[in-house]
Amino acid sequence: MWIAPWCLAASSTSVARPRFSYPVAGNTTSPQLPEPSLFSRNMERTFIAVKPDGVQRGLCGEIIKRFETRGFKLVAAKFMQASEDHMKNHYLDLKDTPFYAGLCKYMSSGPVFAMVWEGQNIVKLARMMLGETNPADSKPGSIRGDLCINIGRNIVHGSDTVDNAKTEIGLWFKAEEFVAYTPCAQAFLYE
Ligand code: IDP
Ligand code: MG
């Protein structure tokens, strides 16, 4: 396999470097395309989970693909089965609704694919990508508008506010489950 000389050891001084340096994968960034500031650009994280119905219907890949192709960055993920108590905690704000018990039982009945995604304004944009809570009200093009029918089987969860995202991420993930890296496309996603 031919490897471009500028992709080889950065310390090599004998190789003539091109005018434009492509960003490379890993914890390195292009010297000519600055890394966006995490603080000046509304960089956020959100909690996204493929629910048991989404997992059983084989939709994990489709849902991940939508976030990947939008340009968002996956920073943590795990395939797991949550306990009913965990789901009761997760949906605590819905405890007075008639569907709370059934929802928590259902959400703990099978595997879920839990993820944390990062990007500019991701909390709001992810909710738009998901569609409305009721798939019947969700526009075609949204995940729920394209892939499901029933409000109790709406295949995917997404945090609804930045504060709730922080709470949910803390509920589902430990600090050591996050992976730090710079995606090679980052400099082409943010100016
Ligand atoms: P969201 O998932 O769009 O944020 P929430 O209002 O937070 O919607 O409700 C959490 C989940 O509870 C929904 O995704 C849906 O699965 C379920 N749910 C919401 N409303 C109803 C309902 O009226 N009947 C049955 N299940 C519901
Ligand atoms: Mg909600």
PDB file of C-alpha atoms and ligand atoms in Angstrom:
ATOM      1  CA  MET A   1       0.000   0.000   0.000  1.00  0.00           C
ATOM      2  CA  TRP A   2       1.328   3.426  -0.946  1.00  0.00           C
ATOM      3  CA  ILE A   3       1.317   5.911   1.907  1.00  0.00           C
ATOM      4  CA  ALA A   4       1.614   9.610   1.235  1.00  0.00           C
ATOM      5  CA  PRO A   5       4.946  10.807   2.635  1.00  0.00           C
ATOM      6  CA  TRP A   6       3.283  13.554   4.663  1.00  0.00           C
ATOM      7  CA  CYS A   7       1.227  10.885   6.493  1.00  0.00           C
ATOM      8  CA  LEU A   8       4.425   9.310   7.794  1.00  0.00           C
ATOM      9  CA  ALA A   9       6.275  10.324  10.942  1.00  0.00           C
ATOM     10  CA  ALA A  10       5.681  13.988  11.640  1.00  0.00           C
ATOM     11  CA  SER A  11       9.246  14.271  12.935  1.00  0.00           C
ATOM     12  CA  SER A  12      10.728  13.393   9.541  1.00  0.00           C
ATOM     13  CA  THR A  13      12.353  16.509   8.142  1.00  0.00           C
ATOM     14  CA  SER A  14      13.789  14.916   5.004  1.00  0.00           C
ATOM     15  CA  VAL A  15      10.385  14.730   3.272  1.00  0.00           C
ATOM     16  CA  ALA A  16       9.130  17.776   1.387  1.00  0.00           C
ATOM     17  CA  ARG A  17       5.741  18.638   2.869  1.00  0.00           C
ATOM     18  CA  PRO A  18       2.880  19.747   0.584  1.00  0.00           C
ATOM     19  CA  ARG A  19       1.432  23.242   0.959  1.00  0.00           C
ATOM     20  CA  PHE A  20      -1.806  21.804   2.265  1.00  0.00           C
ATOM     21  CA  SER A  21      -1.646  19.357   5.180  1.00  0.00           C
ATOM     22  CA  TYR A  22      -4.578  16.992   5.370  1.00  0.00           C
ATOM     23  CA  PRO A  23      -5.919  16.332   8.845  1.00  0.00           C
ATOM     24  CA  VAL A  24      -5.054  12.789   9.927  1.00  0.00           C
ATOM     25  CA  ALA A  25      -6.917  10.438  12.248  1.00  0.00           C
ATOM     26  CA  GLY A  26      -5.969  10.214  15.902  1.00  0.00           C
ATOM     27  CA  ASN A  27      -5.133  12.813  18.451  1.00  0.00           C
ATOM     28  CA  THR A  28      -3.473  15.084  15.945  1.00  0.00           C
ATOM     29  CA  THR A  29      -4.872  18.104  14.146  1.00  0.00           C
ATOM     30  CA  SER A  30      -3.971  19.817  10.930  1.00  0.00           C
ATOM     31  CA  PRO A  31      -1.433  22.579  11.489  1.00  0.00           C
ATOM     32  CA  GLN A  32      -3.238  24.760   8.920  1.00  0.00           C
ATOM     33  CA  LEU A  33      -6.862  24.125   9.887  1.00  0.00           C
ATOM     34  CA  PRO A  34      -7.387  25.140  13.493  1.00  0.00           C
ATOM     35  CA  GLU A  35      -9.461  23.029  15.842  1.00  0.00           C
ATOM     36  CA  PRO A  36     -12.789  24.696  16.661  1.00  0.00           C
ATOM     37  CA  SER A  37     -13.063  26.071  20.151  1.00  0.00           C
ATOM     38  CA  LEU A  38     -15.349  23.890  22.251  1.00  0.00           C
ATOM     39  CA  PHE A  39     -16.617  26.890  24.144  1.00  0.00           C
ATOM     40  CA  SER A  40     -17.242  29.516  21.487  1.00  0.00           C
ATOM     41  CA  ARG A  41     -19.325  27.299  19.228  1.00  0.00           C
ATOM     42  CA  ASN A  42     -22.133  25.866  21.374  1.00  0.00           C
ATOM     43  CA  MET A  43     -20.437  22.475  21.465  1.00  0.00           C
ATOM     44  CA  GLU A  44     -22.789  20.180  23.338  1.00  0.00           C
ATOM     45  CA  ARG A  45     -23.271  16.538  24.136  1.00  0.00           C
ATOM     46  CA  THR A  46     -26.521  14.622  24.065  1.00  0.00           C
ATOM     47  CA  PHE A  47     -27.710  11.222  25.167  1.00  0.00           C
ATOM     48  CA  ILE A  48     -29.205   9.078  22.400  1.00  0.00           C
ATOM     49  CA  ALA A  49     -30.475   5.528  22.914  1.00  0.00           C
ATOM     50  CA  VAL A  50     -31.884   3.021  20.468  1.00  0.00           C
ATOM     51  CA  LYS A  51     -34.819   1.571  22.404  1.00  0.00           C
ATOM     52  CA  PRO A  52     -35.571  -2.185  22.610  1.00  0.00           C
ATOM     53  CA  ASP A  53     -37.960  -1.963  19.636  1.00  0.00           C
ATOM     54  CA  GLY A  54     -35.289  -0.226  17.529  1.00  0.00           C
ATOM     55  CA  VAL A  55     -32.713  -2.845  18.493  1.00  0.00           C
ATOM     56  CA  GLN A  56     -35.064  -5.758  17.765  1.00  0.00           C
ATOM     57  CA  ARG A  57     -35.994  -4.254  14.396  1.00  0.00           C
ATOM     58  CA  GLY A  58     -32.321  -3.994  13.408  1.00  0.00           C
ATOM     59  CA  LEU A  59     -32.286  -0.197  13.285  1.00  0.00           C
ATOM     60  CA  CYS A  60     -29.150   0.563  15.352  1.00  0.00           C
ATOM     61  CA  GLY A  61     -27.046   0.955  12.215  1.00  0.00           C
ATOM     62  CA  GLU A  62     -29.581   3.235  10.500  1.00  0.00           C
ATOM     63  CA  ILE A  63     -29.854   5.485  13.565  1.00  0.00           C
ATOM     64  CA  ILE A  64     -26.078   5.653  14.073  1.00  0.00           C
ATOM     65  CA  LYS A  65     -25.648   6.397  10.374  1.00  0.00           C
ATOM     66  CA  ARG A  66     -27.898   9.451  10.559  1.00  0.00           C
ATOM     67  CA  PHE A  67     -25.791  10.989  13.329  1.00  0.00           C
ATOM     68  CA  GLU A  68     -22.532  10.023  11.618  1.00  0.00           C
ATOM     69  CA  THR A  69     -23.502  11.405   8.245  1.00  0.00           C
ATOM     70  CA  ARG A  70     -24.764  14.633   9.787  1.00  0.00           C
ATOM     71  CA  GLY A  71     -21.212  15.069  11.053  1.00  0.00           C
ATOM     72  CA  PHE A  72     -21.685  14.480  14.756  1.00  0.00           C
ATOM     73  CA  LYS A  73     -19.010  12.817  16.844  1.00  0.00           C
ATOM     74  CA  LEU A  74     -19.608   9.625  18.821  1.00  0.00           C
ATOM     75  CA  VAL A  75     -17.861   9.926  22.191  1.00  0.00           C
ATOM     76  CA  ALA A  76     -19.295   6.981  24.154  1.00  0.00           C
ATOM     77  CA  ALA A  77     -21.447   3.931  23.391  1.00  0.00           C
ATOM     78  CA  LYS A  78     -22.561   0.670  24.967  1.00  0.00           C
ATOM     79  CA  PHE A  79     -24.953  -2.156  24.231  1.00  0.00           C
ATOM     80  CA  MET A  80     -26.756  -3.127  27.418  1.00  0.00           C
ATOM     81  CA  GLN A  81     -30.002  -4.091  29.110  1.00  0.00           C
ATOM     82  CA  ALA A  82     -31.145  -1.504  31.656  1.00  0.00           C
ATOM     83  CA  SER A  83     -32.905  -2.433  34.890  1.00  0.00           C
ATOM     84  CA  GLU A  84     -36.470  -1.285  35.535  1.00  0.00           C
ATOM     85  CA  ASP A  85     -35.186   0.904  38.397  1.00  0.00           C
ATOM     86  CA  HIS A  86     -32.710   2.542  36.043  1.00  0.00           C
ATOM     87  CA  MET A  87     -35.507   3.338  33.596  1.00  0.00           C
ATOM     88  CA  LYS A  88     -37.725   4.663  36.413  1.00  0.00           C
ATOM     89  CA  ASN A  89     -34.914   7.039  37.266  1.00  0.00           C
ATOM     90  CA  HIS A  90     -34.354   7.987  33.642  1.00  0.00           C
ATOM     91  CA  TYR A  91     -38.048   8.801  33.091  1.00  0.00           C
ATOM     92  CA  LEU A  92     -38.663  10.291  36.560  1.00  0.00           C
ATOM     93  CA  ASP A  93     -40.261  13.439  35.074  1.00  0.00           C
ATOM     94  CA  LEU A  94     -43.021  11.224  33.617  1.00  0.00           C
ATOM     95  CA  LYS A  95     -43.815   9.431  36.891  1.00  0.00           C
ATOM     96  CA  ASP A  96     -47.344  10.862  37.075  1.00  0.00           C
ATOM     97  CA  THR A  97     -48.336   9.813  33.564  1.00  0.00           C
ATOM     98  CA  PRO A  98     -50.539   6.757  32.971  1.00  0.00           C
ATOM     99  CA  PHE A  99     -47.894   5.206  30.693  1.00  0.00           C
ATOM    100  CA  TYR A 100     -44.909   5.537  33.098  1.00  0.00           C
ATOM    101  CA  ALA A 101     -45.031   1.987  34.516  1.00  0.00           C
ATOM    102  CA  GLY A 102     -45.494   0.365  31.112  1.00  0.00           C
ATOM    103  CA  LEU A 103     -42.797   2.558  29.567  1.00  0.00           C
ATOM    104  CA  CYS A 104     -40.197   1.638  32.217  1.00  0.00           C
ATOM    105  CA  LYS A 105     -41.096  -2.042  32.025  1.00  0.00           C
ATOM    106  CA  TYR A 106     -40.827  -1.985  28.257  1.00  0.00           C
ATOM    107  CA  MET A 107     -37.564  -0.038  28.193  1.00  0.00           C
ATOM    108  CA  SER A 108     -35.983  -2.613  30.515  1.00  0.00           C
ATOM    109  CA  SER A 109     -37.400  -5.625  28.647  1.00  0.00           C
ATOM    110  CA  GLY A 110     -34.543  -5.962  26.152  1.00  0.00           C
ATOM    111  CA  PRO A 111     -31.259  -4.514  24.970  1.00  0.00           C
ATOM    112  CA  VAL A 112     -30.741  -0.829  24.249  1.00  0.00           C
ATOM    113  CA  PHE A 113     -27.877   0.834  22.427  1.00  0.00           C
ATOM    114  CA  ALA A 114     -26.848   3.808  24.562  1.00  0.00           C
ATOM    115  CA  MET A 115     -24.696   6.574  23.074  1.00  0.00           C
ATOM    116  CA  VAL A 116     -23.314  10.021  23.714  1.00  0.00           C
ATOM    117  CA  TRP A 117     -22.910  12.228  20.651  1.00  0.00           C
ATOM    118  CA  GLU A 118     -21.151  15.571  20.464  1.00  0.00           C
ATOM    119  CA  GLY A 119     -21.529  18.559  18.147  1.00  0.00           C
ATOM    120  CA  GLN A 120     -22.580  22.147  17.714  1.00  0.00           C
ATOM    121  CA  ASN A 121     -26.167  22.648  19.012  1.00  0.00           C
ATOM    122  CA  ILE A 122     -26.572  18.879  19.014  1.00  0.00           C
ATOM    123  CA  VAL A 123     -29.333  18.747  21.633  1.00  0.00           C
ATOM    124  CA  LYS A 124     -31.760  20.741  19.476  1.00  0.00           C
ATOM    125  CA  LEU A 125     -30.591  19.263  16.174  1.00  0.00           C
ATOM    126  CA  ALA A 126     -30.858  15.686  17.458  1.00  0.00           C
ATOM    127  CA  ARG A 127     -34.444  16.319  18.580  1.00  0.00           C
ATOM    128  CA  MET A 128     -35.223  17.607  15.085  1.00  0.00           C
ATOM    129  CA  MET A 129     -33.580  14.531  13.588  1.00  0.00           C
ATOM    130  CA  LEU A 130     -35.671  12.268  15.864  1.00  0.00           C
ATOM    131  CA  GLY A 131     -38.989  13.934  14.984  1.00  0.00           C
ATOM    132  CA  GLU A 132     -41.968  14.294  17.313  1.00  0.00           C
ATOM    133  CA  THR A 133     -42.673  11.992  20.256  1.00  0.00           C
ATOM    134  CA  ASN A 134     -45.616  10.583  18.305  1.00  0.00           C
ATOM    135  CA  PRO A 135     -44.353   9.133  15.005  1.00  0.00           C
ATOM    136  CA  ALA A 136     -47.730  10.032  13.483  1.00  0.00           C
ATOM    137  CA  ASP A 137     -46.815  13.713  13.928  1.00  0.00           C
ATOM    138  CA  SER A 138     -43.223  13.271  12.720  1.00  0.00           C
ATOM    139  CA  LYS A 139     -42.238  14.570   9.315  1.00  0.00           C
ATOM    140  CA  PRO A 140     -40.840  12.235   6.662  1.00  0.00           C
ATOM    141  CA  GLY A 141     -37.070  12.592   6.780  1.00  0.00           C
ATOM    142  CA  SER A 142     -36.973  12.382  10.558  1.00  0.00           C
ATOM    143  CA  ILE A 143     -35.998   9.094  12.207  1.00  0.00           C
ATOM    144  CA  ARG A 144     -39.416   8.532  13.779  1.00  0.00           C
ATOM    145  CA  GLY A 145     -41.179   9.880  10.669  1.00  0.00           C
ATOM    146  CA  ASP A 146     -39.385   7.377   8.465  1.00  0.00           C
ATOM    147  CA  LEU A 147     -39.008   4.290  10.623  1.00  0.00           C
ATOM    148  CA  CYS A 148     -41.875   3.813  13.088  1.00  0.00           C
ATOM    149  CA  ILE A 149     -45.628   4.203  13.603  1.00  0.00           C
ATOM    150  CA  ASN A 150     -46.681   4.030  17.267  1.00  0.00           C
ATOM    151  CA  ILE A 151     -45.973   6.433  20.166  1.00  0.00           C
ATOM    152  CA  GLY A 152     -45.160   3.567  22.545  1.00  0.00           C
ATOM    153  CA  ARG A 153     -42.716   2.054  20.022  1.00  0.00           C
ATOM    154  CA  ASN A 154     -40.906   5.131  18.740  1.00  0.00           C
ATOM    155  CA  ILE A 155     -37.497   3.361  18.576  1.00  0.00           C
ATOM    156  CA  VAL A 156     -35.163   6.083  19.846  1.00  0.00           C
ATOM    157  CA  HIS A 157     -34.578   8.397  22.800  1.00  0.00           C
ATOM    158  CA  GLY A 158     -32.896  11.798  22.672  1.00  0.00           C
ATOM    159  CA  SER A 159     -32.344  14.328  25.473  1.00  0.00           C
ATOM    160  CA  ASP A 160     -34.684  17.315  25.194  1.00  0.00           C
ATOM    161  CA  THR A 161     -32.573  20.052  26.842  1.00  0.00           C
ATOM    162  CA  VAL A 162     -28.883  20.696  27.465  1.00  0.00           C
ATOM    163  CA  ASP A 163     -29.429  20.324  31.223  1.00  0.00           C
ATOM    164  CA  ASN A 164     -31.351  17.059  30.838  1.00  0.00           C
ATOM    165  CA  ALA A 165     -28.634  15.796  28.497  1.00  0.00           C
ATOM    166  CA  LYS A 166     -26.056  16.352  31.252  1.00  0.00           C
ATOM    167  CA  THR A 167     -28.246  14.542  33.799  1.00  0.00           C
ATOM    168  CA  GLU A 168     -28.949  11.607  31.454  1.00  0.00           C
ATOM    169  CA  ILE A 169     -25.307  11.239  30.390  1.00  0.00           C
ATOM    170  CA  GLY A 170     -24.347  11.087  34.078  1.00  0.00           C
ATOM    171  CA  LEU A 171     -27.022   8.471  34.703  1.00  0.00           C
ATOM    172  CA  TRP A 172     -25.930   6.166  31.865  1.00  0.00           C
ATOM    173  CA  PHE A 173     -22.157   6.660  31.557  1.00  0.00           C
ATOM    174  CA  LYS A 174     -19.064   6.797  33.770  1.00  0.00           C
ATOM    175  CA  ALA A 175     -16.232   9.201  32.967  1.00  0.00           C
ATOM    176  CA  GLU A 176     -13.910   6.347  31.939  1.00  0.00           C
ATOM    177  CA  GLU A 177     -16.359   5.175  29.263  1.00  0.00           C
ATOM    178  CA  PHE A 178     -15.682   8.255  27.113  1.00  0.00           C
ATOM    179  CA  VAL A 179     -13.099   8.148  24.348  1.00  0.00           C
ATOM    180  CA  ALA A 180     -11.129  11.312  23.549  1.00  0.00           C
ATOM    181  CA  TYR A 181     -10.123  11.780  19.907  1.00  0.00           C
ATOM    182  CA  THR A 182     -10.223  14.317  17.118  1.00  0.00           C
ATOM    183  CA  PRO A 183     -12.174  13.115  14.064  1.00  0.00           C
ATOM    184  CA  CYS A 184     -10.190  13.733  10.888  1.00  0.00           C
ATOM    185  CA  ALA A 185     -13.215  15.500   9.309  1.00  0.00           C
ATOM    186  CA  GLN A 186     -13.558  17.994  12.154  1.00  0.00           C
ATOM    187  CA  ALA A 187     -11.815  20.844  10.368  1.00  0.00           C
ATOM    188  CA  PHE A 188     -14.233  20.414   7.452  1.00  0.00           C
ATOM    189  CA  LEU A 189     -17.365  20.453   9.602  1.00  0.00           C
ATOM    190  CA  TYR A 190     -16.746  23.656  11.544  1.00  0.00           C
ATOM    191  CA  GLU A 191     -15.232  26.905  10.296  1.00  0.00           C
TER     192      GLU A 191
HETATM  193  P1  IDP B   1     -39.687  11.978  23.935  1.00  0.00           P
HETATM  194  O1  IDP B   1     -39.158  10.572  23.900  1.00  0.00           O
HETATM  195  O2  IDP B   1     -40.036  12.470  22.557  1.00  0.00           O
HETATM  196  O3  IDP B   1     -38.804  12.921  24.690  1.00  0.00           O
HETATM  197  P2  IDP B   1     -41.456  12.030  26.250  1.00  0.00           P
HETATM  198  O4  IDP B   1     -42.646  12.899  26.391  1.00  0.00           O
HETATM  199  O5  IDP B   1     -40.251  12.346  27.059  1.00  0.00           O
HETATM  200  O6  IDP B   1     -41.101  11.947  24.691  1.00  0.00           O
HETATM  201  O7  IDP B   1     -41.916  10.553  26.567  1.00  0.00           O
HETATM  202  C1  IDP B   1     -40.972   9.518  26.763  1.00  0.00           C
HETATM  203  C2  IDP B   1     -41.454   8.302  26.005  1.00  0.00           C
HETATM  204  O8  IDP B   1     -42.675   7.876  26.581  1.00  0.00           O
HETATM  205  C3  IDP B   1     -41.779   8.536  24.545  1.00  0.00           C
HETATM  206  O9  IDP B   1     -40.643   8.481  23.694  1.00  0.00           O
HETATM  207  C4  IDP B   1     -42.751   7.416  24.262  1.00  0.00           C
HETATM  208  O10 IDP B   1     -42.051   6.201  24.024  1.00  0.00           O
HETATM  209  C5  IDP B   1     -43.489   7.301  25.577  1.00  0.00           C
HETATM  210  N1  IDP B   1     -44.757   8.026  25.537  1.00  0.00           N
HETATM  211  C6  IDP B   1     -44.934   9.371  25.545  1.00  0.00           C
HETATM  212  N2  IDP B   1     -46.230   9.696  25.482  1.00  0.00           N
HETATM  213  C7  IDP B   1     -46.897   8.520  25.453  1.00  0.00           C
HETATM  214  C8  IDP B   1     -48.285   8.190  25.393  1.00  0.00           C
HETATM  215  O11 IDP B   1     -49.161   9.042  25.351  1.00  0.00           O
HETATM  216  N3  IDP B   1     -48.568   6.857  25.385  1.00  0.00           N
HETATM  217  C9  IDP B   1     -47.637   5.884  25.420  1.00  0.00           C
HETATM  218  N4  IDP B   1     -46.332   6.145  25.482  1.00  0.00           N
HETATM  219  C10 IDP B   1     -45.960   7.455  25.481  1.00  0.00           C
HETATM  220 MG    MG B   2     -38.342  13.043  26.716  1.00  0.00          MG
END
